[in-house]
PDB file of C-alpha atoms in Angstrom:
ATOM      1  CA  MET A   1     -61.667  86.924-132.661  1.00  0.00           C
ATOM      2  CA  LYS A   2     -59.349  88.382-135.299  1.00  0.00           C
ATOM      3  CA  LYS A   3     -57.059  86.004-137.177  1.00  0.00           C
ATOM      4  CA  GLU A   4     -53.863  87.539-135.787  1.00  0.00           C
ATOM      5  CA  THR A   5     -55.244  87.156-132.268  1.00  0.00           C
ATOM      6  CA  LYS A   6     -56.008  83.486-132.960  1.00  0.00           C
ATOM      7  CA  ILE A   7     -52.463  82.964-134.179  1.00  0.00           C
ATOM      8  CA  TRP A   8     -51.042  84.518-131.004  1.00  0.00           C
ATOM      9  CA  VAL A   9     -53.361  82.393-128.838  1.00  0.00           C
ATOM     10  CA  ALA A  10     -52.161  79.277-130.666  1.00  0.00           C
ATOM     11  CA  PHE A  11     -48.517  80.348-130.281  1.00  0.00           C
ATOM     12  CA  ILE A  12     -48.907  80.980-126.552  1.00  0.00           C
ATOM     13  CA  ALA A  13     -50.629  77.597-126.237  1.00  0.00           C
ATOM     14  CA  VAL A  14     -47.641  75.904-127.883  1.00  0.00           C
ATOM     15  CA  CYS A  15     -45.205  77.710-125.571  1.00  0.00           C
ATOM     16  CA  ILE A  16     -47.088  76.766-122.403  1.00  0.00           C
ATOM     17  CA  ILE A  17     -48.317  73.291-123.369  1.00  0.00           C
ATOM     18  CA  TRP A  18     -45.049  72.018-124.805  1.00  0.00           C
ATOM     19  CA  GLY A  19     -43.158  73.596-121.926  1.00  0.00           C
ATOM     20  CA  SER A  20     -45.427  71.751-119.489  1.00  0.00           C
ATOM     21  CA  THR A  21     -44.931  68.331-121.113  1.00  0.00           C
ATOM     22  CA  TYR A  22     -41.605  67.888-119.314  1.00  0.00           C
ATOM     23  CA  LEU A  23     -43.443  68.172-116.008  1.00  0.00           C
ATOM     24  CA  ALA A  24     -46.121  65.683-117.119  1.00  0.00           C
ATOM     25  CA  ILE A  25     -43.443  63.233-118.271  1.00  0.00           C
ATOM     26  CA  ARG A  26     -41.614  63.507-114.955  1.00  0.00           C
ATOM     27  CA  ILE A  27     -44.868  62.767-113.098  1.00  0.00           C
ATOM     28  CA  GLY A  28     -45.782  59.945-115.457  1.00  0.00           C
ATOM     29  CA  VAL A  29     -42.483  58.056-115.247  1.00  0.00           C
ATOM     30  CA  SER A  30     -42.614  58.230-111.454  1.00  0.00           C
ATOM     31  CA  LYS A  31     -45.716  56.013-111.661  1.00  0.00           C
ATOM     32  CA  MET A  32     -45.214  53.954-114.847  1.00  0.00           C
ATOM     33  CA  PRO A  33     -42.271  52.372-116.706  1.00  0.00           C
ATOM     34  CA  PRO A  34     -40.947  54.965-119.168  1.00  0.00           C
ATOM     35  CA  PHE A  35     -41.046  53.304-122.580  1.00  0.00           C
ATOM     36  CA  MET A  36     -44.489  51.739-122.176  1.00  0.00           C
ATOM     37  CA  PHE A  37     -45.768  55.028-120.766  1.00  0.00           C
ATOM     38  CA  ALA A  38     -44.473  56.958-123.774  1.00  0.00           C
ATOM     39  CA  GLY A  39     -45.462  54.229-126.238  1.00  0.00           C
ATOM     40  CA  THR A  40     -49.053  54.112-125.018  1.00  0.00           C
ATOM     41  CA  ARG A  41     -49.248  57.895-125.232  1.00  0.00           C
ATOM     42  CA  PHE A  42     -48.075  58.142-128.831  1.00  0.00           C
ATOM     43  CA  LEU A  43     -49.948  55.108-130.099  1.00  0.00           C
ATOM     44  CA  ALA A  44     -53.190  56.523-128.656  1.00  0.00           C
ATOM     45  CA  ALA A  45     -52.520  60.079-129.893  1.00  0.00           C
ATOM     46  CA  GLY A  46     -51.452  58.898-133.333  1.00  0.00           C
ATOM     47  CA  THR A  47     -54.502  56.668-133.725  1.00  0.00           C
ATOM     48  CA  LEU A  48     -56.778  59.564-132.779  1.00  0.00           C
ATOM     49  CA  MET A  49     -55.017  61.848-135.273  1.00  0.00           C
ATOM     50  CA  LEU A  50     -55.461  59.314-138.087  1.00  0.00           C
ATOM     51  CA  LEU A  51     -59.127  58.758-137.184  1.00  0.00           C
ATOM     52  CA  PHE A  52     -59.677  62.518-137.244  1.00  0.00           C
ATOM     53  CA  ALA A  53     -57.991  62.713-140.650  1.00  0.00           C
ATOM     54  CA  LYS A  54     -60.179  59.897-141.959  1.00  0.00           C
ATOM     55  CA  ILE A  55     -63.383  61.518-140.696  1.00  0.00           C
ATOM     56  CA  LYS A  56     -62.386  64.897-142.163  1.00  0.00           C
ATOM     57  CA  GLY A  57     -61.455  63.311-145.481  1.00  0.00           C
ATOM     58  CA  LEU A  58     -57.839  64.465-145.331  1.00  0.00           C
ATOM     59  CA  GLU A  59     -55.425  62.950-147.816  1.00  0.00           C
ATOM     60  CA  PHE A  60     -53.354  59.946-146.718  1.00  0.00           C
ATOM     61  CA  PRO A  61     -49.943  59.117-148.249  1.00  0.00           C
ATOM     62  CA  LYS A  62     -50.412  57.285-151.543  1.00  0.00           C
ATOM     63  CA  LYS A  63     -47.027  55.548-151.794  1.00  0.00           C
ATOM     64  CA  PHE A  64     -45.402  52.979-149.515  1.00  0.00           C
ATOM     65  CA  ILE A  65     -42.086  54.848-149.742  1.00  0.00           C
ATOM     66  CA  ASP A  66     -43.821  57.932-148.324  1.00  0.00           C
ATOM     67  CA  ILE A  67     -45.203  55.956-145.373  1.00  0.00           C
ATOM     68  CA  LYS A  68     -41.763  54.425-144.786  1.00  0.00           C
ATOM     69  CA  ASN A  69     -40.002  57.804-144.801  1.00  0.00           C
ATOM     70  CA  ILE A  70     -42.588  59.334-142.464  1.00  0.00           C
ATOM     71  CA  ALA A  71     -42.282  56.348-140.111  1.00  0.00           C
ATOM     72  CA  ILE A  72     -38.476  56.707-140.080  1.00  0.00           C
ATOM     73  CA  VAL A  73     -38.904  60.314-138.956  1.00  0.00           C
ATOM     74  CA  GLY A  74     -41.164  59.041-136.164  1.00  0.00           C
ATOM     75  CA  LEU A  75     -38.490  56.558-135.075  1.00  0.00           C
ATOM     76  CA  PHE A  76     -35.824  59.258-134.911  1.00  0.00           C
ATOM     77  CA  LEU A  77     -38.024  61.789-133.106  1.00  0.00           C
ATOM     78  CA  LEU A  78     -40.088  59.622-130.784  1.00  0.00           C
ATOM     79  CA  LEU A  79     -38.256  56.325-130.242  1.00  0.00           C
ATOM     80  CA  GLY A  80     -34.832  57.958-130.228  1.00  0.00           C
ATOM     81  CA  GLY A  81     -35.239  61.560-129.150  1.00  0.00           C
ATOM     82  CA  HIS A  82     -38.325  61.420-126.966  1.00  0.00           C
ATOM     83  CA  GLY A  83     -37.567  57.926-125.694  1.00  0.00           C
ATOM     84  CA  LEU A  84     -34.256  59.043-124.219  1.00  0.00           C
ATOM     85  CA  VAL A  85     -35.874  62.112-122.644  1.00  0.00           C
ATOM     86  CA  VAL A  86     -38.530  59.955-120.961  1.00  0.00           C
ATOM     87  CA  TRP A  87     -35.912  57.443-119.801  1.00  0.00           C
ATOM     88  CA  THR A  88     -33.679  60.180-118.373  1.00  0.00           C
ATOM     89  CA  GLU A  89     -36.489  61.982-116.561  1.00  0.00           C
ATOM     90  CA  GLN A  90     -36.665  59.016-114.203  1.00  0.00           C
ATOM     91  CA  TRP A  91     -33.848  60.703-112.273  1.00  0.00           C
ATOM     92  CA  VAL A  92     -33.276  64.111-113.909  1.00  0.00           C
ATOM     93  CA  ALA A  93     -35.500  67.087-113.023  1.00  0.00           C
ATOM     94  CA  SER A  94     -37.967  68.148-115.710  1.00  0.00           C
ATOM     95  CA  GLY A  95     -36.591  71.701-115.861  1.00  0.00           C
ATOM     96  CA  ILE A  96     -33.030  70.477-116.395  1.00  0.00           C
ATOM     97  CA  ALA A  97     -34.183  68.094-119.135  1.00  0.00           C
ATOM     98  CA  SER A  98     -35.908  70.943-120.982  1.00  0.00           C
ATOM     99  CA  ILE A  99     -32.779  73.104-120.826  1.00  0.00           C
ATOM    100  CA  LEU A 100     -30.586  70.438-122.443  1.00  0.00           C
ATOM    101  CA  VAL A 101     -33.195  69.528-125.063  1.00  0.00           C
ATOM    102  CA  ALA A 102     -33.076  73.188-126.126  1.00  0.00           C
ATOM    103  CA  THR A 103     -29.754  72.284-127.791  1.00  0.00           C
ATOM    104  CA  VAL A 104     -31.600  70.613-130.716  1.00  0.00           C
ATOM    105  CA  PRO A 105     -31.030  73.612-133.062  1.00  0.00           C
ATOM    106  CA  LEU A 106     -27.286  73.432-132.321  1.00  0.00           C
ATOM    107  CA  PHE A 107     -27.144  69.809-133.458  1.00  0.00           C
ATOM    108  CA  MET A 108     -29.292  70.618-136.488  1.00  0.00           C
ATOM    109  CA  ALA A 109     -26.780  73.282-137.505  1.00  0.00           C
ATOM    110  CA  ILE A 110     -23.909  70.809-137.182  1.00  0.00           C
ATOM    111  CA  ILE A 111     -25.708  68.114-139.210  1.00  0.00           C
ATOM    112  CA  GLU A 112     -26.698  70.588-141.922  1.00  0.00           C
ATOM    113  CA  PHE A 113     -23.074  71.745-142.061  1.00  0.00           C
ATOM    114  CA  ILE A 114     -21.442  68.300-142.412  1.00  0.00           C
ATOM    115  CA  LYS A 115     -23.920  66.740-144.862  1.00  0.00           C
ATOM    116  CA  PRO A 116     -23.070  66.909-148.603  1.00  0.00           C
ATOM    117  CA  ASN A 117     -23.725  70.382-150.010  1.00  0.00           C
ATOM    118  CA  GLY A 118     -24.639  71.455-146.508  1.00  0.00           C
ATOM    119  CA  ILE A 119     -25.285  74.927-145.145  1.00  0.00           C
ATOM    120  CA  LYS A 120     -22.099  76.801-144.305  1.00  0.00           C
ATOM    121  CA  LEU A 121     -21.793  78.280-140.834  1.00  0.00           C
ATOM    122  CA  SER A 122     -20.773  81.903-140.464  1.00  0.00           C
ATOM    123  CA  ILE A 123     -18.581  83.198-137.659  1.00  0.00           C
ATOM    124  CA  LYS A 124     -21.778  84.121-135.842  1.00  0.00           C
ATOM    125  CA  GLY A 125     -23.033  80.548-136.238  1.00  0.00           C
ATOM    126  CA  TRP A 126     -19.799  79.004-134.931  1.00  0.00           C
ATOM    127  CA  THR A 127     -19.851  81.452-132.027  1.00  0.00           C
ATOM    128  CA  GLY A 128     -23.398  80.360-131.232  1.00  0.00           C
ATOM    129  CA  LEU A 129     -22.364  76.686-131.194  1.00  0.00           C
ATOM    130  CA  LEU A 130     -19.452  77.436-128.885  1.00  0.00           C
ATOM    131  CA  VAL A 131     -21.572  79.542-126.536  1.00  0.00           C
ATOM    132  CA  GLY A 132     -24.422  77.001-126.467  1.00  0.00           C
ATOM    133  CA  PHE A 133     -22.227  74.031-125.608  1.00  0.00           C
ATOM    134  CA  LEU A 134     -20.277  76.085-123.047  1.00  0.00           C
ATOM    135  CA  GLY A 135     -23.632  76.601-121.349  1.00  0.00           C
ATOM    136  CA  VAL A 136     -24.102  72.823-121.260  1.00  0.00           C
ATOM    137  CA  VAL A 137     -20.652  72.348-119.742  1.00  0.00           C
ATOM    138  CA  PHE A 138     -21.320  75.040-117.146  1.00  0.00           C
ATOM    139  CA  LEU A 139     -24.602  73.362-116.167  1.00  0.00           C
ATOM    140  CA  THR A 140     -23.207  69.830-116.048  1.00  0.00           C
ATOM    141  CA  LEU A 141     -19.994  70.540-114.143  1.00  0.00           C
ATOM    142  CA  SER A 142     -21.862  71.970-111.182  1.00  0.00           C
ATOM    143  CA  LYS A 143     -20.837  70.369-107.903  1.00  0.00           C
ATOM    144  CA  SER A 144     -24.445  70.493-106.764  1.00  0.00           C
ATOM    145  CA  SER A 145     -26.186  67.109-106.827  1.00  0.00           C
ATOM    146  CA  ALA A 146     -29.402  69.003-107.467  1.00  0.00           C
ATOM    147  CA  VAL A 147     -28.391  69.732-111.069  1.00  0.00           C
ATOM    148  CA  ILE A 148     -27.459  66.762-113.301  1.00  0.00           C
ATOM    149  CA  ASP A 149     -24.900  63.974-113.609  1.00  0.00           C
ATOM    150  CA  ILE A 150     -22.730  63.167-116.633  1.00  0.00           C
ATOM    151  CA  LYS A 151     -24.896  60.164-117.549  1.00  0.00           C
ATOM    152  CA  GLY A 152     -28.021  62.311-117.683  1.00  0.00           C
ATOM    153  CA  THR A 153     -26.238  64.909-119.804  1.00  0.00           C
ATOM    154  CA  VAL A 154     -25.045  62.280-122.295  1.00  0.00           C
ATOM    155  CA  PHE A 155     -28.534  60.780-122.619  1.00  0.00           C
ATOM    156  CA  LEU A 156     -30.238  64.149-123.101  1.00  0.00           C
ATOM    157  CA  LEU A 157     -27.678  65.410-125.599  1.00  0.00           C
ATOM    158  CA  SER A 158     -28.083  62.108-127.467  1.00  0.00           C
ATOM    159  CA  ALA A 159     -31.838  62.701-127.447  1.00  0.00           C
ATOM    160  CA  SER A 160     -31.295  66.167-128.912  1.00  0.00           C
ATOM    161  CA  LEU A 161     -28.978  64.738-131.584  1.00  0.00           C
ATOM    162  CA  LEU A 162     -31.510  62.075-132.625  1.00  0.00           C
ATOM    163  CA  TRP A 163     -34.326  64.642-132.712  1.00  0.00           C
ATOM    164  CA  ALA A 164     -32.137  66.891-134.868  1.00  0.00           C
ATOM    165  CA  MET A 165     -31.318  63.976-137.194  1.00  0.00           C
ATOM    166  CA  GLY A 166     -35.007  63.225-137.641  1.00  0.00           C
ATOM    167  CA  SER A 167     -35.800  66.889-138.257  1.00  0.00           C
ATOM    168  CA  VAL A 168     -33.084  67.204-140.913  1.00  0.00           C
ATOM    169  CA  TYR A 169     -34.082  63.885-142.524  1.00  0.00           C
ATOM    170  CA  GLN A 170     -37.669  65.118-142.764  1.00  0.00           C
ATOM    171  CA  LYS A 171     -36.484  67.927-145.032  1.00  0.00           C
ATOM    172  CA  THR A 172     -34.933  65.486-147.523  1.00  0.00           C
ATOM    173  CA  PHE A 173     -38.211  64.186-148.978  1.00  0.00           C
ATOM    174  CA  GLU A 174     -41.682  65.382-149.934  1.00  0.00           C
ATOM    175  CA  ALA A 175     -44.407  62.877-149.106  1.00  0.00           C
ATOM    176  CA  THR A 176     -47.954  62.772-150.365  1.00  0.00           C
ATOM    177  CA  GLY A 177     -50.762  63.220-147.853  1.00  0.00           C
ATOM    178  CA  SER A 178     -51.750  65.907-145.374  1.00  0.00           C
ATOM    179  CA  THR A 179     -49.645  67.164-142.473  1.00  0.00           C
ATOM    180  CA  VAL A 180     -52.128  65.691-139.990  1.00  0.00           C
ATOM    181  CA  THR A 181     -51.757  62.187-141.454  1.00  0.00           C
ATOM    182  CA  HIS A 182     -47.973  62.563-141.432  1.00  0.00           C
ATOM    183  CA  ILE A 183     -48.020  63.409-137.729  1.00  0.00           C
ATOM    184  CA  GLY A 184     -50.382  60.512-137.032  1.00  0.00           C
ATOM    185  CA  ILE A 185     -48.112  58.028-138.822  1.00  0.00           C
ATOM    186  CA  GLU A 186     -45.052  59.374-136.999  1.00  0.00           C
ATOM    187  CA  MET A 187     -46.802  58.960-133.653  1.00  0.00           C
ATOM    188  CA  VAL A 188     -48.071  55.445-134.396  1.00  0.00           C
ATOM    189  CA  ALA A 189     -44.629  54.327-135.609  1.00  0.00           C
ATOM    190  CA  GLY A 190     -42.954  55.878-132.575  1.00  0.00           C
ATOM    191  CA  GLY A 191     -45.593  54.527-130.191  1.00  0.00           C
ATOM    192  CA  ILE A 192     -45.378  50.938-131.459  1.00  0.00           C
ATOM    193  CA  SER A 193     -41.571  50.962-131.372  1.00  0.00           C
ATOM    194  CA  LEU A 194     -41.516  52.363-127.835  1.00  0.00           C
ATOM    195  CA  LEU A 195     -43.969  49.675-126.690  1.00  0.00           C
ATOM    196  CA  ILE A 196     -41.850  46.955-128.304  1.00  0.00           C
ATOM    197  CA  LEU A 197     -38.756  48.316-126.577  1.00  0.00           C
ATOM    198  CA  GLY A 198     -40.565  48.465-123.245  1.00  0.00           C
ATOM    199  CA  LEU A 199     -41.820  44.883-123.599  1.00  0.00           C
ATOM    200  CA  SER A 200     -38.367  43.651-124.619  1.00  0.00           C
ATOM    201  CA  ILE A 201     -36.751  44.946-121.420  1.00  0.00           C
ATOM    202  CA  GLY A 202     -39.485  43.588-119.155  1.00  0.00           C
ATOM    203  CA  GLU A 203     -41.536  46.696-118.437  1.00  0.00           C
ATOM    204  CA  ALA A 204     -44.838  44.803-118.781  1.00  0.00           C
ATOM    205  CA  SER A 205     -44.535  43.367-115.278  1.00  0.00           C
ATOM    206  CA  ARG A 206     -44.301  46.909-113.866  1.00  0.00           C
ATOM    207  CA  PHE A 207     -46.946  48.507-116.069  1.00  0.00           C
ATOM    208  CA  ALA A 208     -50.088  49.408-114.121  1.00  0.00           C
ATOM    209  CA  PHE A 209     -52.394  52.392-114.399  1.00  0.00           C
ATOM    210  CA  SER A 210     -52.556  54.730-111.437  1.00  0.00           C
ATOM    211  CA  THR A 211     -54.679  57.838-111.102  1.00  0.00           C
ATOM    212  CA  THR A 212     -51.658  60.143-111.252  1.00  0.00           C
ATOM    213  CA  GLY A 213     -49.966  58.259-114.081  1.00  0.00           C
ATOM    214  CA  LEU A 214     -53.171  58.084-116.122  1.00  0.00           C
ATOM    215  CA  ALA A 215     -53.813  61.807-115.626  1.00  0.00           C
ATOM    216  CA  ALA A 216     -50.290  62.596-116.856  1.00  0.00           C
ATOM    217  CA  MET A 217     -50.751  60.331-119.885  1.00  0.00           C
ATOM    218  CA  LEU A 218     -54.126  61.817-120.809  1.00  0.00           C
ATOM    219  CA  TYR A 219     -52.679  65.315-120.531  1.00  0.00           C
ATOM    220  CA  LEU A 220     -49.830  64.362-122.837  1.00  0.00           C
ATOM    221  CA  ILE A 221     -52.175  62.669-125.335  1.00  0.00           C
ATOM    222  CA  PHE A 222     -54.752  65.431-125.646  1.00  0.00           C
ATOM    223  CA  PHE A 223     -52.801  68.565-124.759  1.00  0.00           C
ATOM    224  CA  GLY A 224     -49.171  67.721-125.498  1.00  0.00           C
ATOM    225  CA  SER A 225     -49.780  65.756-128.699  1.00  0.00           C
ATOM    226  CA  ILE A 226     -53.121  66.701-130.259  1.00  0.00           C
ATOM    227  CA  ILE A 227     -53.753  70.302-129.152  1.00  0.00           C
ATOM    228  CA  GLY A 228     -50.059  71.202-129.052  1.00  0.00           C
ATOM    229  CA  TYR A 229     -49.320  69.855-132.526  1.00  0.00           C
ATOM    230  CA  SER A 230     -52.507  71.301-134.002  1.00  0.00           C
ATOM    231  CA  SER A 231     -51.724  74.729-132.570  1.00  0.00           C
ATOM    232  CA  TYR A 232     -48.163  74.578-133.886  1.00  0.00           C
ATOM    233  CA  ILE A 233     -49.350  73.588-137.371  1.00  0.00           C
ATOM    234  CA  TYR A 234     -51.773  76.529-137.359  1.00  0.00           C
ATOM    235  CA  VAL A 235     -48.985  78.923-136.337  1.00  0.00           C
ATOM    236  CA  LEU A 236     -46.631  77.440-138.938  1.00  0.00           C
ATOM    237  CA  GLN A 237     -49.233  77.950-141.657  1.00  0.00           C
ATOM    238  CA  ASN A 238     -49.518  81.633-140.844  1.00  0.00           C
ATOM    239  CA  TRP A 239     -46.036  82.675-139.708  1.00  0.00           C
ATOM    240  CA  PRO A 240     -42.556  82.158-141.177  1.00  0.00           C
ATOM    241  CA  SER A 241     -40.924  79.022-139.731  1.00  0.00           C
ATOM    242  CA  SER A 242     -38.180  81.147-138.117  1.00  0.00           C
ATOM    243  CA  LYS A 243     -40.789  83.110-136.166  1.00  0.00           C
ATOM    244  CA  ALA A 244     -42.931  80.069-135.343  1.00  0.00           C
ATOM    245  CA  GLY A 245     -39.859  78.239-134.071  1.00  0.00           C
ATOM    246  CA  THR A 246     -39.211  80.816-131.377  1.00  0.00           C
ATOM    247  CA  TYR A 247     -41.460  78.742-129.086  1.00  0.00           C
ATOM    248  CA  ALA A 248     -38.303  76.699-128.413  1.00  0.00           C
ATOM    249  CA  TYR A 249     -36.791  79.665-126.547  1.00  0.00           C
ATOM    250  CA  ILE A 250     -39.767  79.827-124.190  1.00  0.00           C
ATOM    251  CA  ASN A 251     -40.349  76.108-123.487  1.00  0.00           C
ATOM    252  CA  PRO A 252     -37.371  75.689-121.100  1.00  0.00           C
ATOM    253  CA  ILE A 253     -38.407  78.751-119.101  1.00  0.00           C
ATOM    254  CA  VAL A 254     -41.948  77.399-118.703  1.00  0.00           C
ATOM    255  CA  ALA A 255     -40.641  73.933-117.801  1.00  0.00           C
ATOM    256  CA  VAL A 256     -38.206  75.240-115.176  1.00  0.00           C
ATOM    257  CA  ILE A 257     -40.854  77.431-113.534  1.00  0.00           C
ATOM    258  CA  LEU A 258     -43.486  74.660-113.478  1.00  0.00           C
ATOM    259  CA  GLY A 259     -40.994  72.131-112.138  1.00  0.00           C
ATOM    260  CA  ALA A 260     -40.026  74.482-109.317  1.00  0.00           C
ATOM    261  CA  LEU A 261     -43.614  75.420-108.441  1.00  0.00           C
ATOM    262  CA  ILE A 262     -45.310  72.017-108.697  1.00  0.00           C
ATOM    263  CA  LEU A 263     -42.599  69.439-108.015  1.00  0.00           C
ATOM    264  CA  LYS A 264     -40.417  71.714-105.877  1.00  0.00           C
ATOM    265  CA  GLU A 265     -37.470  71.074-108.187  1.00  0.00           C
ATOM    266  CA  PRO A 266     -34.402  73.121-107.236  1.00  0.00           C
ATOM    267  CA  LEU A 267     -33.934  76.416-109.029  1.00  0.00           C
ATOM    268  CA  SER A 268     -30.420  77.809-108.734  1.00  0.00           C
ATOM    269  CA  LEU A 269     -28.574  80.776-110.182  1.00  0.00           C
ATOM    270  CA  ARG A 270     -26.373  78.305-112.081  1.00  0.00           C
ATOM    271  CA  MET A 271     -29.462  76.846-113.767  1.00  0.00           C
ATOM    272  CA  ILE A 272     -30.746  80.295-114.713  1.00  0.00           C
ATOM    273  CA  PHE A 273     -27.350  81.406-116.005  1.00  0.00           C
ATOM    274  CA  SER A 274     -26.876  78.149-117.950  1.00  0.00           C
ATOM    275  CA  THR A 275     -30.300  78.534-119.549  1.00  0.00           C
ATOM    276  CA  VAL A 276     -29.482  82.079-120.641  1.00  0.00           C
ATOM    277  CA  ILE A 277     -26.127  80.970-122.113  1.00  0.00           C
ATOM    278  CA  ILE A 278     -27.591  77.997-124.006  1.00  0.00           C
ATOM    279  CA  LEU A 279     -30.548  79.950-125.383  1.00  0.00           C
ATOM    280  CA  PHE A 280     -28.265  82.825-126.391  1.00  0.00           C
ATOM    281  CA  GLY A 281     -26.130  80.339-128.314  1.00  0.00           C
ATOM    282  CA  VAL A 282     -29.231  78.904-130.003  1.00  0.00           C
ATOM    283  CA  ILE A 283     -30.420  82.387-130.971  1.00  0.00           C
ATOM    284  CA  LEU A 284     -27.018  83.188-132.499  1.00  0.00           C
ATOM    285  CA  VAL A 285     -27.118  79.987-134.562  1.00  0.00           C
ATOM    286  CA  GLN A 286     -30.703  80.516-135.686  1.00  0.00           C
ATOM    287  CA  THR A 287     -30.236  84.151-136.668  1.00  0.00           C
ATOM    288  CA  SER A 288     -26.985  83.340-138.479  1.00  0.00           C
ATOM    289  CA  LYS A 289     -29.024  81.061-140.781  1.00  0.00           C
ATOM    290  CA  THR A 290     -31.668  83.667-141.548  1.00  0.00           C
ATOM    291  CA  ASN A 291     -29.027  86.274-142.347  1.00  0.00           C
ATOM    292  CA  GLN A 292     -27.219  84.154-144.963  1.00  0.00           C
TER     293      GLN A 292
END
């Protein structure tokens, strides 16, 4: 197989696998308490990633400050961002969750704009922000109970904000060690913190493995975390980040289709139109950055 073909296979894998994780999460939290479900997933995946790195002789971070910074990223992304997504998917459809999480680039643009010496937004960028958030409003204000309530919207937008904060923070430091070890540390930090949170609110009494819940967790560990991340790293190493990041435009489409086909989640014209509006806003913001 030619290298370019391998890159495209990896990219398609990222689009499909990461788009399908919303479905797996929705199935998992219907059988297990959310934070312990997510915590077990990331602790297991992170441990496996670090073991793989050790066996392969990959470099680990050499300084405590590097480990601390990497762990902080894991707390933002996984405890904050992912934790709120998992919590919200207890009552919000997986397709809807994926649509609102697609707003992450909008929040990243805002954070990068307001931070000291931040990136200025062009008219195109501001237009993209306006369009993207209008899409959120259009989706949320639907009178149909099959869409989403205000509480779910607030939680998912908060998840997107925290994920964006972690992503921007990650750009503020350069840590020693390989990318694989960084991901492993992020997952372990996020997994432990999610488990602690779950235990602190009494999820232990409700935590029990079921066939369906275990299958969802194993899928998320091996496909969502290990194969998905590895494929994305491979794509990122061979394509510009702007091109590699276009998977984010496809994930919501995959999630909505899978949710409708497998879980019979409602699929309305309002959902489709909202998705188009939000993704169009994201594209405007992203392309405004590359054109500066």
